[in-house]
């Protein structure tokens, strides 16, 4: 269903985006070169952007994407919001006795309000996991590490819709896809929230900049910049977000990881024993010093290296979200037929797959393995390009360990055969 231009300002919406689904994008969108200016960043090079703006100050880019096509239609977005494997939220607002009241609902949604009804917003997370064009759009931002890229969220809003003045704890690029949205931002220090609301709305919003974004315009915001976006008529906005784990989360998860490794170590299955414990009489509730000393010795015996920490980081950051599921091939090819097909068509990583690597290991969907020399070039190229052409497999077809590994990934739904 095409998105109708929002009355009553057809002149202002003459640049409104077409909602026809674009042609299937290529599996690999090459990352921009660090020293080459790109329209996406307003003519800055990625190196200049990272040095001057990244996590430092906002940047407004007019026509960041020329001749932009929305990666998804309104109806397709609504269809995604009906699925239980897709995270979605709806926010409604209404004025009551001069005060704005907010209502938050979580999907999946069997029905949504009429598009003629004002002041409601639909937010759909992880669109890049289900729509190839959204995945290709996110690939344009791969001048930042894959380990930091999170997902593409697309919001649909009717006239006056928004989520209230708020701040994010991570970097975000806000790309206008259809219609217009008014953005007000402020670099205020007071980030206190209004109590008793179902969503995080700033108690005191003090905007210092005011812009109207039209299709193709983009706004970059570092963490903790207060902002408020209000739809001027029907509009769709794309939000490219980034992972920013809390320090406590990282240290807690690493210690859990280290404890798991320790549990597998020699002697971990033995139980505490105290054959020399004397009888207690007057103070039976006192902690036995021998028991405390035993635990101290166990903890002090735990050691980890930089390589151990790197293995944890790679596994942790490549682990898909709990809502992500992989679909094995409907018609599973034999290994021989699989090799024949990839020689002809190559392979692609499934959009849900996260493949990272370092000097010694690779990390695939939360799993870790040694990056042996014979596999290094193939795996690192696949990770960087997210696809490999068939000609790469002409010689690899005789490499049994590589073809067996790829076949296992194919059976799990982590990779798929390329398009002819």
mmCIF file of C-alpha atoms in Angstrom:
data_model
loop_
_atom_site.group_PDB
_atom_site.id
_atom_site.type_symbol
_atom_site.label_atom_id
_atom_site.label_comp_id
_atom_site.label_asym_id
_atom_site.label_seq_id
_atom_site.Cartn_x
_atom_site.Cartn_y
_atom_site.Cartn_z
ATOM 1 C CA UNK A 1 0.000 0.000 0.000
ATOM 2 C CA UNK A 2 1.620 3.275 -1.038
ATOM 3 C CA UNK A 3 1.986 6.040 1.495
ATOM 4 C CA UNK A 4 -0.197 8.950 0.443
ATOM 5 C CA UNK A 5 1.330 12.447 0.561
ATOM 6 C CA UNK A 6 0.260 14.241 3.689
ATOM 7 C CA UNK A 7 -2.199 17.083 3.096
ATOM 8 C CA UNK A 8 -2.446 20.003 3.191
ATOM 9 C CA UNK A 9 1.043 20.891 1.959
ATOM 10 C CA UNK A 10 1.597 19.165 -1.394
ATOM 11 C CA UNK A 11 4.231 21.720 -2.395
ATOM 12 C CA UNK A 12 6.360 20.916 0.622
ATOM 13 C CA UNK A 13 5.908 17.199 -0.047
ATOM 14 C CA UNK A 14 6.856 17.317 -3.724
ATOM 15 C CA UNK A 15 10.071 15.490 -2.737
ATOM 16 C CA UNK A 16 8.188 12.766 -0.856
ATOM 17 C CA UNK A 17 9.736 9.350 -1.187
ATOM 18 C CA UNK A 18 8.312 6.689 -3.431
ATOM 19 C CA UNK A 19 7.269 3.662 -1.386
ATOM 20 C CA UNK A 20 7.628 1.111 -4.121
ATOM 21 C CA UNK A 21 9.997 -1.536 -2.899
ATOM 22 C CA UNK A 22 13.403 -0.940 -4.509
ATOM 23 C CA UNK A 23 15.161 -3.555 -6.548
ATOM 24 C CA UNK A 24 16.837 -6.270 -4.482
ATOM 25 C CA UNK A 25 20.026 -4.644 -3.201
ATOM 26 C CA UNK A 26 23.430 -6.251 -3.560
ATOM 27 C CA UNK A 27 24.524 -8.479 -0.684
ATOM 28 C CA UNK A 28 27.698 -6.440 -0.298
ATOM 29 C CA UNK A 29 27.764 -2.663 -0.086
ATOM 30 C CA UNK A 30 31.464 -1.753 0.094
ATOM 31 C CA UNK A 31 32.333 0.424 3.092
ATOM 32 C CA UNK A 32 33.257 3.987 2.120
ATOM 33 C CA UNK A 33 36.958 4.780 2.015
ATOM 34 C CA UNK A 34 38.105 6.728 5.087
ATOM 35 C CA UNK A 35 39.623 9.550 3.018
ATOM 36 C CA UNK A 36 36.908 9.983 0.337
ATOM 37 C CA UNK A 37 34.135 12.592 0.859
ATOM 38 C CA UNK A 38 30.619 11.120 0.719
ATOM 39 C CA UNK A 39 27.163 12.773 0.468
ATOM 40 C CA UNK A 40 25.965 10.609 3.377
ATOM 41 C CA UNK A 41 28.147 12.715 5.682
ATOM 42 C CA UNK A 42 27.519 16.037 3.957
ATOM 43 C CA UNK A 43 30.717 15.942 1.911
ATOM 44 C CA UNK A 44 32.901 14.992 4.851
ATOM 45 C CA UNK A 45 35.186 11.999 4.658
ATOM 46 C CA UNK A 46 34.501 9.261 7.230
ATOM 47 C CA UNK A 47 37.820 10.173 8.865
ATOM 48 C CA UNK A 48 36.748 13.828 9.187
ATOM 49 C CA UNK A 49 33.340 12.851 10.569
ATOM 50 C CA UNK A 50 34.827 10.529 13.166
ATOM 51 C CA UNK A 51 37.362 13.117 14.242
ATOM 52 C CA UNK A 52 35.035 16.129 14.392
ATOM 53 C CA UNK A 53 31.562 14.791 15.229
ATOM 54 C CA UNK A 54 31.473 11.164 16.403
ATOM 55 C CA UNK A 55 30.431 11.223 20.084
ATOM 56 C CA UNK A 56 31.216 14.950 20.164
ATOM 57 C CA UNK A 57 28.458 17.049 18.576
ATOM 58 C CA UNK A 58 25.369 16.794 16.323
ATOM 59 C CA UNK A 59 25.500 17.039 12.544
ATOM 60 C CA UNK A 60 22.642 17.927 10.194
ATOM 61 C CA UNK A 61 23.093 16.689 6.616
ATOM 62 C CA UNK A 62 20.712 17.893 3.924
ATOM 63 C CA UNK A 63 20.140 15.310 1.187
ATOM 64 C CA UNK A 64 22.434 12.747 2.736
ATOM 65 C CA UNK A 65 20.879 10.199 0.377
ATOM 66 C CA UNK A 66 19.930 11.573 -3.014
ATOM 67 C CA UNK A 67 16.866 10.076 -4.753
ATOM 68 C CA UNK A 68 16.136 8.111 -1.608
ATOM 69 C CA UNK A 69 13.742 5.166 -1.771
ATOM 70 C CA UNK A 70 12.214 3.871 1.428
ATOM 71 C CA UNK A 71 13.507 0.370 2.203
ATOM 72 C CA UNK A 72 9.968 -0.632 3.196
ATOM 73 C CA UNK A 73 6.392 0.370 2.449
ATOM 74 C CA UNK A 74 3.971 1.454 5.112
ATOM 75 C CA UNK A 75 1.938 -1.726 4.753
ATOM 76 C CA UNK A 76 5.018 -3.945 4.961
ATOM 77 C CA UNK A 77 6.023 -2.152 8.161
ATOM 78 C CA UNK A 78 2.540 -2.753 9.563
ATOM 79 C CA UNK A 79 2.839 -6.436 8.595
ATOM 80 C CA UNK A 80 6.149 -6.738 10.466
ATOM 81 C CA UNK A 81 4.463 -5.287 13.563
ATOM 82 C CA UNK A 82 2.043 -8.254 13.502
ATOM 83 C CA UNK A 83 4.855 -10.803 13.889
ATOM 84 C CA UNK A 84 5.858 -12.200 17.252
ATOM 85 C CA UNK A 85 9.518 -12.484 16.190
ATOM 86 C CA UNK A 86 9.737 -8.724 15.589
ATOM 87 C CA UNK A 87 9.979 -6.168 18.392
ATOM 88 C CA UNK A 88 7.466 -3.359 17.939
ATOM 89 C CA UNK A 89 5.890 -0.637 20.047
ATOM 90 C CA UNK A 90 3.079 1.854 19.581
ATOM 91 C CA UNK A 91 2.927 5.205 21.335
ATOM 92 C CA UNK A 92 -0.180 7.363 21.489
ATOM 93 C CA UNK A 93 -0.533 10.793 22.946
ATOM 94 C CA UNK A 94 -3.480 12.988 23.755
ATOM 95 C CA UNK A 95 -4.011 16.239 25.560
ATOM 96 C CA UNK A 96 -6.110 16.148 28.744
ATOM 97 C CA UNK A 97 -6.689 19.280 30.809
ATOM 98 C CA UNK A 98 -3.739 20.960 29.150
ATOM 99 C CA UNK A 99 -1.354 18.072 29.852
ATOM 100 C CA UNK A 100 -0.030 15.494 27.362
ATOM 101 C CA UNK A 101 -0.925 11.916 28.309
ATOM 102 C CA UNK A 102 1.190 9.071 26.895
ATOM 103 C CA UNK A 103 0.157 5.502 26.194
ATOM 104 C CA UNK A 104 2.659 2.730 25.338
ATOM 105 C CA UNK A 105 1.736 -0.679 23.898
ATOM 106 C CA UNK A 106 4.013 -3.539 22.871
ATOM 107 C CA UNK A 107 3.452 -5.703 19.801
ATOM 108 C CA UNK A 108 2.649 -7.898 18.068
ATOM 109 C CA UNK A 109 -0.376 -5.903 16.946
ATOM 110 C CA UNK A 110 -3.435 -7.484 15.364
ATOM 111 C CA UNK A 111 -4.809 -4.051 14.514
ATOM 112 C CA UNK A 112 -3.394 -0.565 14.363
ATOM 113 C CA UNK A 113 -5.219 2.760 14.573
ATOM 114 C CA UNK A 114 -6.447 4.434 11.411
ATOM 115 C CA UNK A 115 -3.797 6.356 9.510
ATOM 116 C CA UNK A 116 -6.244 9.278 9.598
ATOM 117 C CA UNK A 117 -6.023 9.406 13.385
ATOM 118 C CA UNK A 118 -3.519 11.962 14.671
ATOM 119 C CA UNK A 119 -0.677 11.610 17.141
ATOM 120 C CA UNK A 120 0.268 7.964 17.133
ATOM 121 C CA UNK A 121 3.608 6.361 16.328
ATOM 122 C CA UNK A 122 4.646 2.812 15.437
ATOM 123 C CA UNK A 123 8.254 1.797 16.140
ATOM 124 C CA UNK A 124 9.615 -1.403 14.587
ATOM 125 C CA UNK A 125 13.061 -2.637 15.642
ATOM 126 C CA UNK A 126 15.470 -4.778 13.642
ATOM 127 C CA UNK A 127 13.962 -4.083 10.228
ATOM 128 C CA UNK A 128 17.377 -4.844 8.718
ATOM 129 C CA UNK A 129 16.987 -8.465 9.854
ATOM 130 C CA UNK A 130 13.905 -8.972 7.692
ATOM 131 C CA UNK A 131 14.146 -6.515 4.792
ATOM 132 C CA UNK A 132 17.202 -6.741 2.488
ATOM 133 C CA UNK A 133 16.940 -3.078 1.478
ATOM 134 C CA UNK A 134 17.108 -2.014 5.137
ATOM 135 C CA UNK A 135 20.127 -4.275 5.628
ATOM 136 C CA UNK A 136 21.810 -2.639 2.619
ATOM 137 C CA UNK A 137 21.000 0.794 4.054
ATOM 138 C CA UNK A 138 22.685 -0.093 7.344
ATOM 139 C CA UNK A 139 25.731 -1.281 5.379
ATOM 140 C CA UNK A 140 26.323 2.318 4.283
ATOM 141 C CA UNK A 141 27.399 3.024 7.861
ATOM 142 C CA UNK A 142 30.106 0.349 7.939
ATOM 143 C CA UNK A 143 32.796 3.010 8.264
ATOM 144 C CA UNK A 144 32.065 2.121 11.905
ATOM 145 C CA UNK A 145 32.896 -1.378 13.226
ATOM 146 C CA UNK A 146 30.281 -4.090 12.790
ATOM 147 C CA UNK A 147 30.687 -4.825 16.501
ATOM 148 C CA UNK A 148 29.178 -1.385 17.221
ATOM 149 C CA UNK A 149 26.353 -1.413 14.671
ATOM 150 C CA UNK A 150 23.077 -2.464 16.252
ATOM 151 C CA UNK A 151 20.024 -2.292 14.014
ATOM 152 C CA UNK A 152 17.685 -0.272 11.839
ATOM 153 C CA UNK A 153 14.528 0.932 13.550
ATOM 154 C CA UNK A 154 11.815 2.472 11.379
ATOM 155 C CA UNK A 155 9.084 4.626 12.827
ATOM 156 C CA UNK A 156 5.793 5.510 11.215
ATOM 157 C CA UNK A 157 3.877 8.473 12.616
ATOM 158 C CA UNK A 158 0.681 10.292 11.796
ATOM 159 C CA UNK A 159 0.425 14.064 12.026
ATOM 160 C CA UNK A 160 1.676 15.305 15.400
ATOM 161 C CA UNK A 161 3.037 11.901 16.374
ATOM 162 C CA UNK A 162 6.232 11.500 18.357
ATOM 163 C CA UNK A 163 7.711 9.859 21.423
ATOM 164 C CA UNK A 164 8.288 13.009 23.434
ATOM 165 C CA UNK A 165 11.499 14.870 24.291
ATOM 166 C CA UNK A 166 14.079 12.300 25.353
ATOM 167 C CA UNK A 167 17.716 11.290 25.063
ATOM 168 C CA UNK A 168 19.456 8.112 23.942
ATOM 169 C CA UNK A 169 22.455 6.506 25.607
ATOM 170 C CA UNK A 170 23.961 5.601 22.232
ATOM 171 C CA UNK A 171 24.800 7.291 18.942
ATOM 172 C CA UNK A 172 22.029 7.485 16.359
ATOM 173 C CA UNK A 173 21.569 8.574 12.740
ATOM 174 C CA UNK A 174 18.016 9.769 12.026
ATOM 175 C CA UNK A 175 17.248 9.524 8.314
ATOM 176 C CA UNK A 176 14.000 10.911 6.972
ATOM 177 C CA UNK A 177 12.382 8.458 4.540
ATOM 178 C CA UNK A 178 8.964 9.936 3.825
ATOM 179 C CA UNK A 179 7.118 13.100 4.768
ATOM 180 C CA UNK A 180 8.517 15.698 7.107
ATOM 181 C CA UNK A 181 9.504 15.697 10.746
ATOM 182 C CA UNK A 182 10.420 18.628 12.961
ATOM 183 C CA UNK A 183 13.412 17.982 15.185
ATOM 184 C CA UNK A 184 14.318 20.134 18.161
ATOM 185 C CA UNK A 185 17.541 19.327 19.977
ATOM 186 C CA UNK A 186 19.389 20.628 23.014
ATOM 187 C CA UNK A 187 22.706 19.986 24.718
ATOM 188 C CA UNK A 188 21.219 20.451 28.179
ATOM 189 C CA UNK A 189 22.755 18.898 31.266
ATOM 190 C CA UNK A 190 19.474 18.300 33.083
ATOM 191 C CA UNK A 191 18.406 14.843 31.882
ATOM 192 C CA UNK A 192 15.883 14.137 34.645
ATOM 193 C CA UNK A 193 12.745 12.293 33.537
ATOM 194 C CA UNK A 194 9.092 12.879 34.229
ATOM 195 C CA UNK A 195 7.966 10.360 36.864
ATOM 196 C CA UNK A 196 5.060 7.985 36.417
ATOM 197 C CA UNK A 197 5.165 7.751 32.609
ATOM 198 C CA UNK A 198 5.337 4.512 30.585
ATOM 199 C CA UNK A 199 8.218 5.916 28.505
ATOM 200 C CA UNK A 200 11.250 8.110 29.176
ATOM 201 C CA UNK A 201 10.246 11.749 28.669
ATOM 202 C CA UNK A 202 12.449 14.601 29.814
ATOM 203 C CA UNK A 203 11.036 16.672 32.642
ATOM 204 C CA UNK A 204 12.611 19.921 31.446
ATOM 205 C CA UNK A 205 13.324 20.110 27.710
ATOM 206 C CA UNK A 206 15.343 23.129 26.579
ATOM 207 C CA UNK A 207 15.826 23.041 22.786
ATOM 208 C CA UNK A 208 18.549 25.152 21.257
ATOM 209 C CA UNK A 209 18.184 24.078 17.588
ATOM 210 C CA UNK A 210 15.074 23.615 15.462
ATOM 211 C CA UNK A 211 15.079 21.917 12.051
ATOM 212 C CA UNK A 212 12.568 20.381 9.644
ATOM 213 C CA UNK A 213 13.850 17.273 7.887
ATOM 214 C CA UNK A 214 12.532 16.186 4.495
ATOM 215 C CA UNK A 215 13.119 12.911 2.618
ATOM 216 C CA UNK A 216 16.838 12.234 2.278
ATOM 217 C CA UNK A 217 17.842 14.572 5.123
ATOM 218 C CA UNK A 218 19.699 13.066 8.074
ATOM 219 C CA UNK A 219 20.541 14.118 11.628
ATOM 220 C CA UNK A 220 23.384 12.554 13.616
ATOM 221 C CA UNK A 221 23.155 12.753 17.409
ATOM 222 C CA UNK A 222 25.814 11.661 19.913
ATOM 223 C CA UNK A 223 24.721 10.040 23.199
ATOM 224 C CA UNK A 224 22.771 12.121 25.733
ATOM 225 C CA UNK A 225 21.719 14.881 23.336
ATOM 226 C CA UNK A 226 18.134 15.809 24.167
ATOM 227 C CA UNK A 227 15.828 15.679 21.149
ATOM 228 C CA UNK A 228 12.172 15.718 20.208
ATOM 229 C CA UNK A 229 10.788 14.739 16.799
ATOM 230 C CA UNK A 230 7.243 15.617 15.760
ATOM 231 C CA UNK A 231 5.646 14.413 12.532
ATOM 232 C CA UNK A 232 4.376 17.167 10.226
ATOM 233 C CA UNK A 233 1.777 15.069 8.484
ATOM 234 C CA UNK A 234 2.271 11.367 7.861
ATOM 235 C CA UNK A 235 5.955 10.421 7.899
ATOM 236 C CA UNK A 236 8.470 7.593 8.182
ATOM 237 C CA UNK A 237 11.882 7.934 9.807
ATOM 238 C CA UNK A 238 14.771 5.487 9.867
ATOM 239 C CA UNK A 239 16.972 5.272 12.953
ATOM 240 C CA UNK A 240 20.386 3.597 12.662
ATOM 241 C CA UNK A 241 21.416 2.768 16.226
ATOM 242 C CA UNK A 242 24.630 1.522 17.785
ATOM 243 C CA UNK A 243 25.525 -0.898 20.530
ATOM 244 C CA UNK A 244 26.909 0.696 23.678
ATOM 245 C CA UNK A 245 27.018 -1.929 26.448
ATOM 246 C CA UNK A 246 27.188 -0.706 30.011
ATOM 247 C CA UNK A 247 30.528 -1.202 31.751
ATOM 248 C CA UNK A 248 28.755 -3.203 34.431
ATOM 249 C CA UNK A 249 27.129 -5.402 31.791
ATOM 250 C CA UNK A 250 30.464 -6.162 30.136
ATOM 251 C CA UNK A 251 32.294 -6.932 33.373
ATOM 252 C CA UNK A 252 29.404 -9.006 34.727
ATOM 253 C CA UNK A 253 29.130 -11.053 31.531
ATOM 254 C CA UNK A 254 32.886 -11.564 31.369
ATOM 255 C CA UNK A 255 33.010 -12.822 34.943
ATOM 256 C CA UNK A 256 30.172 -15.193 34.134
ATOM 257 C CA UNK A 257 32.137 -16.326 31.076
ATOM 258 C CA UNK A 258 35.274 -16.788 33.193
ATOM 259 C CA UNK A 259 33.304 -18.726 35.813
ATOM 260 C CA UNK A 260 32.005 -21.080 33.116
ATOM 261 C CA UNK A 261 35.548 -21.704 31.930
ATOM 262 C CA UNK A 262 36.693 -22.290 35.513
ATOM 263 C CA UNK A 263 33.851 -24.783 36.005
ATOM 264 C CA UNK A 264 35.282 -26.828 33.142
ATOM 265 C CA UNK A 265 38.810 -26.771 34.547
ATOM 266 C CA UNK A 266 40.527 -29.689 36.247
ATOM 267 C CA UNK A 267 39.288 -30.158 39.788
ATOM 268 C CA UNK A 268 36.196 -27.971 39.332
ATOM 269 C CA UNK A 269 33.889 -30.956 39.985
ATOM 270 C CA UNK A 270 35.402 -31.593 43.414
ATOM 271 C CA UNK A 271 33.451 -30.447 46.465
ATOM 272 C CA UNK A 272 34.655 -28.547 49.477
ATOM 273 C CA UNK A 273 35.945 -30.830 52.213
ATOM 274 C CA UNK A 274 37.037 -30.080 55.772
ATOM 275 C CA UNK A 275 38.402 -33.263 57.378
ATOM 276 C CA UNK A 276 40.272 -31.212 60.008
ATOM 277 C CA UNK A 277 37.301 -29.059 61.073
ATOM 278 C CA UNK A 278 37.176 -28.938 64.909
ATOM 279 C CA UNK A 279 33.808 -29.070 66.695
ATOM 280 C CA UNK A 280 31.985 -25.806 67.353
ATOM 281 C CA UNK A 281 30.102 -25.072 70.534
ATOM 282 C CA UNK A 282 29.693 -21.436 71.546
ATOM 283 C CA UNK A 283 29.623 -19.866 68.038
ATOM 284 C CA UNK A 284 28.039 -22.271 65.515
ATOM 285 C CA UNK A 285 26.866 -19.361 63.317
ATOM 286 C CA UNK A 286 30.371 -18.037 62.704
ATOM 287 C CA UNK A 287 31.800 -18.500 59.211
ATOM 288 C CA UNK A 288 34.509 -21.171 59.214
ATOM 289 C CA UNK A 289 37.809 -19.419 58.349
ATOM 290 C CA UNK A 290 38.940 -22.505 56.408
ATOM 291 C CA UNK A 291 35.923 -22.220 54.099
ATOM 292 C CA UNK A 292 36.649 -18.543 53.391
ATOM 293 C CA UNK A 293 40.330 -19.319 52.774
ATOM 294 C CA UNK A 294 39.322 -22.077 50.374
ATOM 295 C CA UNK A 295 37.193 -19.695 48.279
ATOM 296 C CA UNK A 296 39.964 -17.072 48.328
ATOM 297 C CA UNK A 297 42.360 -19.658 46.960
ATOM 298 C CA UNK A 298 39.920 -20.669 44.220
ATOM 299 C CA UNK A 299 39.362 -17.071 43.088
ATOM 300 C CA UNK A 300 43.046 -16.184 43.204
ATOM 301 C CA UNK A 301 43.760 -19.230 41.077
ATOM 302 C CA UNK A 302 41.567 -17.824 38.309
ATOM 303 C CA UNK A 303 43.668 -16.115 35.647
ATOM 304 C CA UNK A 304 42.863 -14.648 32.271
ATOM 305 C CA UNK A 305 44.854 -13.088 29.471
ATOM 306 C CA UNK A 306 44.088 -10.470 26.862
ATOM 307 C CA UNK A 307 43.328 -13.309 24.438
ATOM 308 C CA UNK A 308 40.743 -14.721 26.878
ATOM 309 C CA UNK A 309 39.076 -11.308 27.141
ATOM 310 C CA UNK A 310 39.136 -10.832 23.354
ATOM 311 C CA UNK A 311 37.467 -14.227 22.922
ATOM 312 C CA UNK A 312 34.721 -13.179 25.319
ATOM 313 C CA UNK A 313 34.214 -9.799 23.601
ATOM 314 C CA UNK A 314 33.988 -11.375 20.144
ATOM 315 C CA UNK A 315 31.580 -14.082 21.264
ATOM 316 C CA UNK A 316 29.450 -11.662 23.263
ATOM 317 C CA UNK A 317 29.145 -9.008 20.556
ATOM 318 C CA UNK A 318 28.439 -11.541 17.813
ATOM 319 C CA UNK A 319 25.695 -13.251 19.797
ATOM 320 C CA UNK A 320 22.320 -12.456 18.164
ATOM 321 C CA UNK A 321 19.513 -11.006 20.252
ATOM 322 C CA UNK A 322 17.176 -13.447 21.966
ATOM 323 C CA UNK A 323 14.402 -12.618 19.487
ATOM 324 C CA UNK A 324 16.519 -13.680 16.474
ATOM 325 C CA UNK A 325 15.898 -17.108 14.960
ATOM 326 C CA UNK A 326 17.543 -18.686 11.933
ATOM 327 C CA UNK A 327 15.612 -20.632 9.329
ATOM 328 C CA UNK A 328 17.362 -23.698 7.858
ATOM 329 C CA UNK A 329 16.907 -24.205 4.099
ATOM 330 C CA UNK A 330 13.442 -25.420 3.169
ATOM 331 C CA UNK A 331 14.900 -27.842 0.643
ATOM 332 C CA UNK A 332 18.272 -28.941 1.971
ATOM 333 C CA UNK A 333 20.897 -29.653 -0.665
ATOM 334 C CA UNK A 334 23.375 -32.478 -0.311
ATOM 335 C CA UNK A 335 26.940 -31.404 0.349
ATOM 336 C CA UNK A 336 27.928 -32.221 -3.234
ATOM 337 C CA UNK A 337 25.008 -30.227 -4.670
ATOM 338 C CA UNK A 338 25.776 -27.371 -2.243
ATOM 339 C CA UNK A 339 29.394 -27.141 -3.430
ATOM 340 C CA UNK A 340 28.241 -27.146 -7.077
ATOM 341 C CA UNK A 341 25.784 -24.321 -6.387
ATOM 342 C CA UNK A 342 28.238 -22.096 -4.520
ATOM 343 C CA UNK A 343 30.809 -22.496 -7.305
ATOM 344 C CA UNK A 344 28.122 -21.162 -9.613
ATOM 345 C CA UNK A 345 26.462 -18.506 -7.431
ATOM 346 C CA UNK A 346 28.685 -17.897 -4.408
ATOM 347 C CA UNK A 347 27.387 -17.410 -0.860
ATOM 348 C CA UNK A 348 25.964 -14.613 1.281
ATOM 349 C CA UNK A 349 25.753 -14.202 5.031
ATOM 350 C CA UNK A 350 22.185 -14.212 6.256
ATOM 351 C CA UNK A 351 21.278 -10.640 7.328
ATOM 352 C CA UNK A 352 20.817 -11.928 10.882
ATOM 353 C CA UNK A 353 24.322 -13.418 10.986
ATOM 354 C CA UNK A 354 27.100 -11.575 12.823
ATOM 355 C CA UNK A 355 30.612 -12.620 11.802
ATOM 356 C CA UNK A 356 33.573 -10.892 13.472
ATOM 357 C CA UNK A 357 37.252 -11.763 13.727
ATOM 358 C CA UNK A 358 40.568 -10.725 15.236
ATOM 359 C CA UNK A 359 44.153 -11.871 14.723
ATOM 360 C CA UNK A 360 43.632 -15.364 16.089
ATOM 361 C CA UNK A 361 39.918 -16.230 16.159
ATOM 362 C CA UNK A 362 36.619 -15.703 14.405
ATOM 363 C CA UNK A 363 33.256 -15.219 16.105
ATOM 364 C CA UNK A 364 30.051 -16.347 14.444
ATOM 365 C CA UNK A 365 26.661 -15.834 16.089
ATOM 366 C CA UNK A 366 28.112 -16.178 19.574
ATOM 367 C CA UNK A 367 30.439 -19.066 18.778
ATOM 368 C CA UNK A 368 34.228 -18.832 18.707
ATOM 369 C CA UNK A 369 36.845 -20.821 16.796
ATOM 370 C CA UNK A 370 40.520 -20.576 15.960
ATOM 371 C CA UNK A 371 41.265 -18.730 12.730
ATOM 372 C CA UNK A 372 43.644 -21.257 11.217
ATOM 373 C CA UNK A 373 45.900 -20.104 8.404
ATOM 374 C CA UNK A 374 44.204 -22.208 5.722
ATOM 375 C CA UNK A 375 40.798 -20.611 6.450
ATOM 376 C CA UNK A 376 41.912 -17.073 7.312
ATOM 377 C CA UNK A 377 41.565 -15.363 3.930
ATOM 378 C CA UNK A 378 38.194 -16.895 3.108
ATOM 379 C CA UNK A 379 36.612 -16.213 6.496
ATOM 380 C CA UNK A 380 37.925 -12.668 6.908
ATOM 381 C CA UNK A 381 36.875 -11.759 3.357
ATOM 382 C CA UNK A 382 33.421 -13.222 3.966
ATOM 383 C CA UNK A 383 33.140 -11.238 7.206
ATOM 384 C CA UNK A 384 34.213 -7.955 5.593
ATOM 385 C CA UNK A 385 32.219 -8.331 2.372
ATOM 386 C CA UNK A 386 29.350 -10.430 3.795
ATOM 387 C CA UNK A 387 29.419 -12.379 0.526
ATOM 388 C CA UNK A 388 31.806 -14.291 -1.690
ATOM 389 C CA UNK A 389 31.436 -14.797 -5.460
ATOM 390 C CA UNK A 390 31.390 -18.254 -6.957
ATOM 391 C CA UNK A 391 34.816 -17.932 -8.560
ATOM 392 C CA UNK A 392 36.340 -17.879 -5.070
ATOM 393 C CA UNK A 393 35.194 -21.475 -4.587
ATOM 394 C CA UNK A 394 36.601 -23.012 -7.742
ATOM 395 C CA UNK A 395 39.836 -23.869 -5.943
ATOM 396 C CA UNK A 396 38.247 -24.050 -2.485
ATOM 397 C CA UNK A 397 35.940 -26.850 -3.626
ATOM 398 C CA UNK A 398 38.857 -29.222 -3.009
ATOM 399 C CA UNK A 399 39.400 -27.832 0.495
ATOM 400 C CA UNK A 400 37.325 -30.308 2.496
ATOM 401 C CA UNK A 401 37.526 -28.508 5.856
ATOM 402 C CA UNK A 402 36.370 -25.207 4.349
ATOM 403 C CA UNK A 403 33.509 -26.689 2.350
ATOM 404 C CA UNK A 404 32.393 -28.778 5.332
ATOM 405 C CA UNK A 405 32.395 -25.683 7.550
ATOM 406 C CA UNK A 406 30.353 -23.688 5.028
ATOM 407 C CA UNK A 407 27.963 -26.586 4.579
ATOM 408 C CA UNK A 408 27.352 -26.693 8.338
ATOM 409 C CA UNK A 409 26.661 -22.951 8.344
ATOM 410 C CA UNK A 410 24.304 -23.413 5.386
ATOM 411 C CA UNK A 411 22.396 -26.159 7.197
ATOM 412 C CA UNK A 412 22.029 -23.902 10.253
ATOM 413 C CA UNK A 413 20.677 -21.034 8.118
ATOM 414 C CA UNK A 414 23.666 -18.783 8.886
ATOM 415 C CA UNK A 415 24.642 -18.448 5.224
ATOM 416 C CA UNK A 416 22.727 -18.886 2.019
ATOM 417 C CA UNK A 417 23.529 -19.523 -1.613
ATOM 418 C CA UNK A 418 24.040 -16.328 -3.590
ATOM 419 C CA UNK A 419 21.665 -15.018 -6.183
ATOM 420 C CA UNK A 420 22.367 -15.951 -9.816
#
